[in-house]
Amino acid sequence: MSIEELSKVFLRKDQSDGTNFLLKFGEFIDSMVAGKGAGIFPDGRMQLSRLEVRDSLTVLELIFNRLSAMESDYSFSESGTIESVSQLEDGTYSLKMKKRWDNDFTALAENDVVYGVVNDLTSGGGKYYTSWLRVLHVDISANTINAVMYPDSEVPG
C-alpha cells in the first residue's frame, strides 16, 4: 500500500485527522457500571474512568446521577439574584433581578412570599441577615419586582 492509501485507513499523528468511528483507548468496554478503558464516539460522547482538568471546565449542562437526602431549610421555588435594591417613597422596595442569560426574566409572581440572605462582607462586617418580602408587582420587561418587607415579628428566626 502507498502512503496515500494508508492515510485513508490510519489516523495521522503528525497532523490533524478525524474518524467517523469509535476511537478506543485500552481495553474499552462501553458501560457506565462495568466499563473500562476509554472511548470517544462519533456523536461526541466520551466515556472514561476519570477526568482531570487543570484550569477550567465549561459545560452546557452538568448531570449528576446521585440520590440526595435533605434536612433543614430548603426552598423549592423560583429563585434569582438581586442586582440592585431601591427603596421607594411608600416604603416598599424595587428589586432589579440579575439576568442569568440573555432571555432570562423573573418568574416570581404577585403575592409570592420570598426571602433573601444579605451580608455586609464588602464592608468587613461578616454578618448575615435574612429578609422576608411579599411581592406586590412584577414588571417582566424590566425584570424587576416591587415588594414590601415583613416586620421581624412576623417572620421565622
mmCIF file of C-alpha atoms in Angstrom, residues 72-150:
data_model
loop_
_atom_site.group_PDB
_atom_site.id
_atom_site.type_symbol
_atom_site.label_atom_id
_atom_site.label_comp_id
_atom_site.label_asym_id
_atom_site.label_seq_id
_atom_site.Cartn_x
_atom_site.Cartn_y
_atom_site.Cartn_z
ATOM 1 C CA SER A 72 -33.061 21.712 57.490
ATOM 2 C CA ASP A 73 -34.284 24.718 55.439
ATOM 3 C CA TYR A 74 -34.626 24.301 51.677
ATOM 4 C CA SER A 75 -36.562 26.309 49.143
ATOM 5 C CA PHE A 76 -38.014 24.636 46.057
ATOM 6 C CA SER A 77 -39.352 27.560 44.086
ATOM 7 C CA GLU A 78 -38.414 30.194 41.588
ATOM 8 C CA SER A 79 -35.217 31.929 42.538
ATOM 9 C CA GLY A 80 -32.906 34.656 41.390
ATOM 10 C CA THR A 81 -30.166 37.066 42.343
ATOM 11 C CA ILE A 82 -30.947 40.665 43.160
ATOM 12 C CA GLU A 83 -28.791 43.041 41.127
ATOM 13 C CA SER A 84 -29.870 46.247 42.891
ATOM 14 C CA VAL A 85 -32.352 47.490 45.511
ATOM 15 C CA SER A 86 -34.121 50.845 45.662
ATOM 16 C CA GLN A 87 -36.400 51.938 48.480
ATOM 17 C CA LEU A 88 -39.465 53.711 47.094
ATOM 18 C CA GLU A 89 -41.272 56.698 48.664
ATOM 19 C CA ASP A 90 -44.088 54.494 50.014
ATOM 20 C CA GLY A 91 -41.587 52.323 51.966
ATOM 21 C CA THR A 92 -41.677 49.387 49.538
ATOM 22 C CA TYR A 93 -38.663 48.152 47.602
ATOM 23 C CA SER A 94 -37.903 47.867 43.896
ATOM 24 C CA LEU A 95 -35.665 44.863 43.251
ATOM 25 C CA LYS A 96 -33.842 44.643 39.904
ATOM 26 C CA MET A 97 -33.222 40.953 39.224
ATOM 27 C CA LYS A 98 -29.950 39.829 37.627
ATOM 28 C CA LYS A 99 -30.270 38.126 34.241
ATOM 29 C CA ARG A 100 -28.578 34.726 34.239
ATOM 30 C CA TRP A 101 -28.678 34.593 30.430
ATOM 31 C CA ASP A 102 -29.855 36.871 27.595
ATOM 32 C CA ASN A 103 -33.527 35.864 27.572
ATOM 33 C CA ASP A 104 -33.849 35.374 31.332
ATOM 34 C CA PHE A 105 -36.648 37.061 33.263
ATOM 35 C CA THR A 106 -38.041 36.703 36.753
ATOM 36 C CA ALA A 107 -40.717 34.050 37.214
ATOM 37 C CA LEU A 108 -41.791 35.425 40.594
ATOM 38 C CA ALA A 109 -45.466 36.412 40.762
ATOM 39 C CA GLU A 110 -47.637 38.871 42.663
ATOM 40 C CA ASN A 111 -48.236 37.776 46.297
ATOM 41 C CA ASP A 112 -45.286 35.351 46.292
ATOM 42 C CA VAL A 113 -43.506 35.310 49.642
ATOM 43 C CA VAL A 114 -39.765 35.467 49.062
ATOM 44 C CA TYR A 115 -36.710 35.678 51.238
ATOM 45 C CA GLY A 116 -33.150 36.603 50.611
ATOM 46 C CA VAL A 117 -29.906 36.457 52.504
ATOM 47 C CA VAL A 118 -27.917 39.682 52.688
ATOM 48 C CA ASN A 119 -24.406 40.173 54.048
ATOM 49 C CA ASP A 120 -22.072 43.051 54.782
ATOM 50 C CA LEU A 121 -18.869 41.263 53.781
ATOM 51 C CA THR A 122 -17.752 44.049 51.435
ATOM 52 C CA SER A 123 -17.664 46.486 54.347
ATOM 53 C CA GLY A 124 -15.747 43.995 56.516
ATOM 54 C CA GLY A 125 -18.645 43.218 58.864
ATOM 55 C CA GLY A 126 -19.088 39.486 58.312
ATOM 56 C CA LYS A 127 -22.781 39.488 59.352
ATOM 57 C CA TYR A 128 -25.662 37.796 57.527
ATOM 58 C CA TYR A 129 -29.308 38.847 57.545
ATOM 59 C CA THR A 130 -32.421 37.173 56.169
ATOM 60 C CA SER A 131 -35.131 39.444 54.770
ATOM 61 C CA TRP A 132 -38.670 38.242 54.069
ATOM 62 C CA LEU A 133 -40.784 40.078 51.498
ATOM 63 C CA ARG A 134 -44.150 39.830 49.742
ATOM 64 C CA VAL A 135 -44.194 40.573 46.022
ATOM 65 C CA LEU A 136 -46.613 43.404 45.192
ATOM 66 C CA HIS A 137 -45.947 43.833 41.470
ATOM 67 C CA VAL A 138 -43.824 42.189 38.769
ATOM 68 C CA ASP A 139 -42.516 44.015 35.692
ATOM 69 C CA ILE A 140 -41.239 41.223 33.453
ATOM 70 C CA SER A 141 -39.987 43.542 30.694
ATOM 71 C CA ALA A 142 -37.791 45.461 33.179
ATOM 72 C CA ASN A 143 -37.010 42.261 35.134
ATOM 73 C CA THR A 144 -37.956 43.982 38.403
ATOM 74 C CA ILE A 145 -40.266 43.240 41.296
ATOM 75 C CA ASN A 146 -41.768 45.610 43.846
ATOM 76 C CA ALA A 147 -42.052 44.104 47.302
ATOM 77 C CA VAL A 148 -42.863 45.006 50.883
ATOM 78 C CA MET A 149 -40.690 43.726 53.725
ATOM 79 C CA TYR A 150 -42.293 41.791 56.565
#
